[in-house]
mmCIF file of C-alpha atoms and ligand atoms in Angstrom:
data_model
loop_
_atom_site.group_PDB
_atom_site.id
_atom_site.type_symbol
_atom_site.label_atom_id
_atom_site.label_comp_id
_atom_site.label_asym_id
_atom_site.label_seq_id
_atom_site.Cartn_x
_atom_site.Cartn_y
_atom_site.Cartn_z
ATOM 1 C CA MET W 28 -48.554 -7.399 14.166
ATOM 2 C CA ARG W 29 -46.545 -9.247 16.524
ATOM 3 C CA ILE W 30 -45.461 -12.727 15.856
ATOM 4 C CA GLU W 31 -44.562 -15.541 18.296
ATOM 5 C CA ARG W 32 -42.897 -18.567 17.115
ATOM 6 C CA PHE W 33 -42.958 -21.818 19.170
ATOM 7 C CA SER W 34 -41.065 -25.081 18.747
ATOM 8 C CA SER W 35 -43.829 -27.100 20.305
ATOM 9 C CA GLN W 36 -47.404 -26.892 20.110
ATOM 10 C CA ALA W 37 -47.697 -27.425 23.749
ATOM 11 C CA ALA W 38 -45.882 -24.375 24.564
ATOM 12 C CA LEU W 39 -47.823 -22.447 21.775
ATOM 13 C CA TYR W 40 -51.156 -23.570 23.325
ATOM 14 C CA THR W 41 -49.871 -22.622 26.815
ATOM 15 C CA ARG W 42 -49.092 -19.118 25.684
ATOM 16 C CA ALA W 43 -52.588 -18.841 23.887
ATOM 17 C CA ALA W 44 -54.297 -19.518 26.958
ATOM 18 C CA ALA W 45 -52.365 -17.214 28.885
ATOM 19 C CA ILE W 46 -53.119 -14.315 26.312
ATOM 20 C CA VAL W 47 -56.925 -15.064 26.619
ATOM 21 C CA ILE W 48 -56.646 -14.944 30.418
ATOM 22 C CA GLU W 49 -54.713 -11.684 30.263
ATOM 23 C CA ALA W 50 -57.198 -10.072 27.856
ATOM 24 C CA LYS W 51 -59.881 -10.901 30.497
ATOM 25 C CA GLN W 52 -57.909 -9.611 33.412
ATOM 26 C CA HIS W 53 -57.415 -6.294 31.604
ATOM 27 C CA GLY W 54 -61.189 -5.988 31.067
ATOM 28 C CA ALA W 55 -62.177 -7.690 27.971
ATOM 29 C CA THR W 56 -65.833 -8.846 28.235
ATOM 30 C CA THR W 57 -66.978 -9.484 24.845
ATOM 31 C CA PHE W 58 -64.917 -12.385 23.090
ATOM 32 C CA GLY W 59 -65.133 -13.330 19.593
ATOM 33 C CA LEU W 60 -64.621 -17.144 19.316
ATOM 34 C CA ALA W 61 -63.291 -19.378 16.338
ATOM 35 C CA THR W 62 -63.784 -23.240 15.669
ATOM 36 C CA GLY W 63 -61.718 -25.613 13.747
ATOM 37 C CA GLY W 64 -59.081 -28.004 14.820
ATOM 38 C CA THR W 65 -56.568 -25.216 15.685
ATOM 39 C CA MET W 66 -58.896 -24.076 18.604
ATOM 40 C CA GLU W 67 -59.340 -27.308 20.186
ATOM 41 C CA PRO W 68 -56.092 -27.423 22.327
ATOM 42 C CA LEU W 69 -56.511 -23.769 23.242
ATOM 43 C CA TYR W 70 -60.153 -24.567 24.602
ATOM 44 C CA ALA W 71 -58.769 -27.571 26.461
ATOM 45 C CA ASN W 72 -56.431 -25.373 28.245
ATOM 46 C CA ILE W 73 -59.119 -22.618 28.840
ATOM 47 C CA CYS W 74 -61.359 -25.367 30.463
ATOM 48 C CA LYS W 75 -58.710 -26.340 32.783
ATOM 49 C CA ALA W 76 -57.841 -22.812 33.768
ATOM 50 C CA ALA W 77 -59.204 -20.640 36.808
ATOM 51 C CA ILE W 78 -61.045 -18.256 34.494
ATOM 52 C CA ASP W 79 -64.821 -17.617 34.797
ATOM 53 C CA PHE W 80 -66.773 -16.016 31.811
ATOM 54 C CA SER W 81 -70.021 -16.048 33.431
ATOM 55 C CA GLN W 82 -70.137 -12.152 33.235
ATOM 56 C CA CYS W 83 -68.984 -12.098 29.477
ATOM 57 C CA ILE W 84 -70.460 -12.412 26.192
ATOM 58 C CA SER W 85 -69.286 -14.308 23.031
ATOM 59 C CA PHE W 86 -69.897 -14.304 19.464
ATOM 60 C CA ASN W 87 -68.753 -16.914 17.038
ATOM 61 C CA LEU W 88 -67.361 -16.170 13.764
ATOM 62 C CA ASP W 89 -69.183 -18.295 11.658
ATOM 63 C CA GLU W 90 -71.918 -21.324 11.301
ATOM 64 C CA TYR W 91 -72.644 -23.678 8.469
ATOM 65 C CA VAL W 92 -76.023 -23.098 6.709
ATOM 66 C CA GLY W 93 -78.625 -26.057 6.993
ATOM 67 C CA LEU W 94 -76.996 -27.653 10.216
ATOM 68 C CA ALA W 95 -79.124 -27.578 13.378
ATOM 69 C CA ALA W 96 -77.340 -26.631 16.747
ATOM 70 C CA THR W 97 -77.616 -30.140 17.852
ATOM 71 C CA HIS W 98 -75.720 -31.549 14.586
ATOM 72 C CA GLN W 99 -72.440 -32.745 15.711
ATOM 73 C CA GLN W 100 -70.466 -30.759 13.132
ATOM 74 C CA SER W 101 -72.213 -27.480 13.550
ATOM 75 C CA TYR W 102 -70.252 -24.882 15.267
ATOM 76 C CA ALA W 103 -72.844 -24.476 18.018
ATOM 77 C CA TYR W 104 -72.238 -28.115 18.930
ATOM 78 C CA TYR W 105 -68.362 -27.653 18.706
ATOM 79 C CA MET W 106 -68.620 -24.753 21.095
ATOM 80 C CA HIS W 107 -70.648 -26.731 23.745
ATOM 81 C CA LYS W 108 -68.378 -29.507 23.586
ATOM 82 C CA HIS W 109 -65.061 -27.851 23.612
ATOM 83 C CA LEU W 110 -65.872 -24.728 25.852
ATOM 84 C CA PHE W 111 -69.298 -23.833 26.866
ATOM 85 C CA HIS W 112 -70.000 -26.978 28.690
ATOM 86 C CA ALA W 113 -67.103 -26.132 31.216
ATOM 87 C CA LYS W 114 -66.992 -22.361 30.693
ATOM 88 C CA PRO W 115 -70.541 -20.993 30.187
ATOM 89 C CA PHE W 116 -70.843 -17.335 29.080
ATOM 90 C CA GLN W 117 -73.599 -14.925 30.067
ATOM 91 C CA ALA W 118 -74.668 -15.009 26.584
ATOM 92 C CA SER W 119 -73.177 -16.842 23.722
ATOM 93 C CA TYR W 120 -74.108 -15.901 20.073
ATOM 94 C CA LEU W 121 -73.710 -17.893 16.932
ATOM 95 C CA PRO W 122 -75.469 -17.349 13.574
ATOM 96 C CA ASN W 123 -78.543 -19.623 13.298
ATOM 97 C CA GLY W 124 -77.547 -21.988 10.407
ATOM 98 C CA LEU W 125 -81.400 -22.897 10.245
ATOM 99 C CA ALA W 126 -82.621 -19.508 9.839
ATOM 100 C CA ALA W 127 -85.617 -19.392 7.171
ATOM 101 C CA ASP W 128 -83.974 -16.379 5.475
ATOM 102 C CA PRO W 129 -80.147 -16.447 5.841
ATOM 103 C CA GLN W 130 -79.642 -12.986 4.619
ATOM 104 C CA GLU W 131 -82.146 -11.590 7.157
ATOM 105 C CA GLU W 132 -80.184 -13.835 9.919
ATOM 106 C CA ALA W 133 -76.997 -12.234 8.748
ATOM 107 C CA ALA W 134 -78.350 -8.684 9.086
ATOM 108 C CA ARG W 135 -79.646 -9.695 12.611
ATOM 109 C CA TYR W 136 -76.232 -10.861 13.678
ATOM 110 C CA GLU W 137 -74.386 -7.972 12.327
ATOM 111 C CA ALA W 138 -76.741 -5.616 14.340
ATOM 112 C CA LEU W 139 -76.217 -7.712 17.474
ATOM 113 C CA LEU W 140 -72.306 -7.369 16.948
ATOM 114 C CA GLN W 141 -72.425 -3.612 16.544
ATOM 115 C CA GLN W 142 -74.296 -3.388 19.830
ATOM 116 C CA HIS W 143 -71.656 -5.409 21.525
ATOM 117 C CA PRO W 144 -68.137 -4.514 20.071
ATOM 118 C CA VAL W 145 -65.737 -7.405 20.395
ATOM 119 C CA ASP W 146 -62.900 -6.742 22.880
ATOM 120 C CA PHE W 147 -60.792 -9.910 21.955
ATOM 121 C CA GLN W 148 -61.134 -12.059 18.719
ATOM 122 C CA LEU W 149 -59.576 -15.433 18.387
ATOM 123 C CA LEU W 150 -59.024 -16.359 14.685
ATOM 124 C CA GLY W 151 -57.634 -19.380 12.840
ATOM 125 C CA ILE W 152 -56.783 -19.353 9.289
ATOM 126 C CA GLY W 153 -57.846 -21.420 6.248
ATOM 127 C CA GLN W 154 -55.341 -22.768 3.814
ATOM 128 C CA ASN W 155 -56.427 -20.308 1.287
ATOM 129 C CA GLY W 156 -56.022 -17.452 3.826
ATOM 130 C CA HIS W 157 -59.778 -17.311 4.944
ATOM 131 C CA ILE W 158 -60.710 -15.880 8.100
ATOM 132 C CA GLY W 159 -63.975 -17.021 9.479
ATOM 133 C CA PHE W 160 -65.487 -18.058 6.177
ATOM 134 C CA ASN W 161 -64.529 -15.133 4.237
ATOM 135 C CA GLU W 162 -63.352 -16.717 1.167
ATOM 136 C CA PRO W 163 -60.548 -15.131 -1.368
ATOM 137 C CA GLY W 164 -62.109 -12.155 -3.194
ATOM 138 C CA THR W 165 -64.492 -11.131 -0.165
ATOM 139 C CA SER W 166 -64.598 -7.334 0.130
ATOM 140 C CA PHE W 167 -62.526 -6.033 3.066
ATOM 141 C CA ASP W 168 -65.690 -3.810 3.747
ATOM 142 C CA SER W 169 -67.852 -6.999 4.224
ATOM 143 C CA VAL W 170 -70.103 -7.235 7.282
ATOM 144 C CA THR W 171 -71.857 -10.530 8.256
ATOM 145 C CA HIS W 172 -72.938 -12.313 5.195
ATOM 146 C CA LEU W 173 -74.093 -15.563 3.459
ATOM 147 C CA VAL W 174 -71.137 -17.271 1.632
ATOM 148 C CA THR W 175 -70.792 -20.071 -0.949
ATOM 149 C CA LEU W 176 -67.916 -22.365 0.332
ATOM 150 C CA GLU W 177 -65.044 -22.961 -1.903
ATOM 151 C CA ALA W 178 -64.490 -26.351 -2.886
ATOM 152 C CA SER W 179 -61.023 -26.315 -1.198
ATOM 153 C CA THR W 180 -62.695 -25.180 2.075
ATOM 154 C CA ARG W 181 -65.078 -27.983 1.881
ATOM 155 C CA GLN W 182 -62.425 -30.407 1.186
ATOM 156 C CA ALA W 183 -60.347 -29.178 4.035
ATOM 157 C CA ASN W 184 -63.269 -29.525 6.479
ATOM 158 C CA ALA W 185 -64.556 -32.825 4.936
ATOM 159 C CA ARG W 186 -62.305 -34.647 7.775
ATOM 160 C CA PHE W 187 -64.817 -33.661 10.193
ATOM 161 C CA PHE W 188 -67.770 -35.239 8.260
ATOM 162 C CA GLN W 189 -68.542 -38.841 7.247
ATOM 163 C CA SER W 190 -67.970 -37.688 3.524
ATOM 164 C CA ILE W 191 -67.507 -34.743 1.541
ATOM 165 C CA ASP W 192 -71.039 -34.762 0.395
ATOM 166 C CA GLU W 193 -72.167 -33.905 3.814
ATOM 167 C CA VAL W 194 -70.213 -30.605 4.186
ATOM 168 C CA PRO W 195 -72.516 -27.742 3.832
ATOM 169 C CA THR W 196 -72.175 -25.599 0.729
ATOM 170 C CA GLN W 197 -73.091 -22.355 2.310
ATOM 171 C CA ALA W 198 -72.255 -20.683 5.561
ATOM 172 C CA LEU W 199 -73.144 -17.462 7.542
ATOM 173 C CA THR W 200 -69.967 -15.665 8.599
ATOM 174 C CA MET W 201 -68.806 -12.162 10.217
ATOM 175 C CA GLY W 202 -67.480 -10.107 7.406
ATOM 176 C CA ILE W 203 -63.918 -8.708 7.259
ATOM 177 C CA GLN W 204 -65.029 -5.496 8.469
ATOM 178 C CA SER W 205 -66.920 -7.094 11.314
ATOM 179 C CA ILE W 206 -63.783 -9.020 12.437
ATOM 180 C CA MET W 207 -61.492 -6.105 12.079
ATOM 181 C CA ARG W 208 -63.607 -4.014 14.522
ATOM 182 C CA ALA W 209 -62.206 -6.206 17.342
ATOM 183 C CA LYS W 210 -60.073 -4.284 19.674
ATOM 184 C CA CYS W 211 -57.515 -6.945 19.831
ATOM 185 C CA ILE W 212 -57.055 -10.276 17.653
ATOM 186 C CA LEU W 213 -55.179 -13.386 18.421
ATOM 187 C CA LEU W 214 -54.546 -15.564 15.398
ATOM 188 C CA ILE W 215 -53.155 -19.027 15.454
ATOM 189 C CA ALA W 216 -51.406 -20.749 12.581
ATOM 190 C CA VAL W 217 -50.415 -24.448 13.148
ATOM 191 C CA GLY W 218 -49.042 -26.820 10.755
ATOM 192 C CA GLU W 219 -47.414 -26.833 7.267
ATOM 193 C CA ALA W 220 -50.688 -26.545 5.568
ATOM 194 C CA LYS W 221 -51.131 -22.979 6.761
ATOM 195 C CA ARG W 222 -47.562 -21.869 5.759
ATOM 196 C CA GLU W 223 -48.381 -20.172 2.476
ATOM 197 C CA ALA W 224 -51.188 -18.214 3.899
ATOM 198 C CA LEU W 225 -49.178 -17.249 6.791
ATOM 199 C CA GLU W 226 -46.430 -16.027 4.757
ATOM 200 C CA ARG W 227 -48.557 -13.892 2.595
ATOM 201 C CA VAL W 228 -49.851 -12.306 5.731
ATOM 202 C CA LEU W 229 -46.630 -11.618 7.345
ATOM 203 C CA ALA W 230 -45.310 -10.129 3.997
ATOM 204 C CA ALA W 231 -48.264 -7.663 4.236
ATOM 205 C CA ASP W 232 -49.224 -8.534 0.828
ATOM 206 C CA TYR W 233 -52.438 -6.744 1.296
ATOM 207 C CA THR W 234 -54.894 -8.164 -1.142
ATOM 208 C CA GLU W 235 -58.589 -9.369 -0.956
ATOM 209 C CA GLU W 236 -57.312 -12.436 -2.783
ATOM 210 C CA ILE W 237 -56.127 -13.627 0.707
ATOM 211 C CA PRO W 238 -58.560 -12.486 3.298
ATOM 212 C CA ALA W 239 -55.983 -12.715 6.174
ATOM 213 C CA THR W 240 -53.799 -10.067 4.778
ATOM 214 C CA VAL W 241 -56.245 -7.471 5.869
ATOM 215 C CA LEU W 242 -54.797 -8.006 9.511
ATOM 216 C CA ALA W 243 -51.616 -5.961 8.523
ATOM 217 C CA LYS W 244 -53.884 -2.789 8.995
ATOM 218 C CA HIS W 245 -55.055 -3.623 12.534
ATOM 219 C CA PRO W 246 -53.350 -2.022 15.187
ATOM 220 C CA ASN W 247 -53.265 -4.901 17.627
ATOM 221 C CA VAL W 248 -52.841 -8.546 16.227
ATOM 222 C CA ILE W 249 -50.697 -11.177 17.866
ATOM 223 C CA ILE W 250 -50.052 -14.127 15.728
ATOM 224 C CA LEU W 251 -48.839 -17.654 17.377
ATOM 225 C CA THR W 252 -47.484 -20.260 15.101
ATOM 226 C CA ASP W 253 -45.374 -23.464 15.421
ATOM 227 C CA LEU W 254 -43.945 -22.541 11.871
ATOM 228 C CA GLN W 255 -40.333 -21.606 11.655
ATOM 229 C CA GLU W 256 -38.876 -18.994 9.217
ATOM 230 C CA ARG W 257 -37.779 -20.950 6.240
ATOM 231 C CA GLY W 258 -34.169 -21.724 6.184
ATOM 232 C CA VAL W 259 -33.706 -21.107 9.926
HETATM 233 C C1 GLP I 316 -62.911 -23.179 9.138
HETATM 234 C C2 GLP I 316 -63.337 -22.176 9.979
HETATM 235 C C3 GLP I 316 -62.252 -21.032 10.192
HETATM 236 C C4 GLP I 316 -61.184 -21.715 10.668
HETATM 237 C C5 GLP I 316 -60.508 -22.692 9.600
HETATM 238 C C6 GLP I 316 -59.232 -23.427 9.755
HETATM 239 O O1 GLP I 316 -63.354 -23.016 7.730
HETATM 240 N N1 GLP I 316 -64.513 -21.440 9.563
HETATM 241 O O2 GLP I 316 -62.744 -20.163 11.333
HETATM 242 O O3 GLP I 316 -60.056 -20.777 10.775
HETATM 243 O O4 GLP I 316 -61.518 -23.617 9.129
HETATM 244 O O5 GLP I 316 -59.702 -24.512 10.400
HETATM 245 P P1 GLP I 316 -58.551 -25.734 11.060
HETATM 246 O O6 GLP I 316 -58.396 -24.907 12.346
HETATM 247 O O7 GLP I 316 -59.391 -26.825 11.277
HETATM 248 O O8 GLP I 316 -57.492 -25.805 10.258
#
């Protein structure tokens, strides 16, 4: 793992966009995409950049169960709003949150992922160390699956909804193993709320209780953060 610390978020996001652009220049064609507040400034930078994804494929990490792609808090809507409207891909895949059988949908999504190995994966991190929607305790061997969201995750994401009651209770997410298959991973952790999870990752405290700690076993991970080392 390589960590780069920034004293300003502007500098961090300039660097993040440069890493994505460089990955594409070096031949990445299949991109794993993430959502959340953390990714918004990155997508804003990418939208302004001279980069064309029209020959590329994207896979999103996750989607809420029960939200249509037209729902403003669905990740399908988020992706259109923040990236795809300006930078369309040849094909963009997200799990279908309205699938009649979510387990079957998870299997379908995983099969698609296995047909199109991800070259470059973007990742945020939850306050409890989740990646995608893989909550603490998820097996490191997991593939795309249906999850019940932790109360703390619903609380953290409630800021995007009118009230916490509107936050879905389930989601479909790539599994940890699905994420780890990516050739290169860029994780962005911004803000004090992510400090504890990030420190556990950096301490390579390899435990399924903090999903992101699996990254210590990946050969090609870059972490960008605006958090400085404590006491520095
Ligand atoms: C959600 C997403 C994650 C994301 C995390 C952090 O739960 N499923 O993929 O990394 O939240 O979100 P934020 O960037 O808004 O802090």
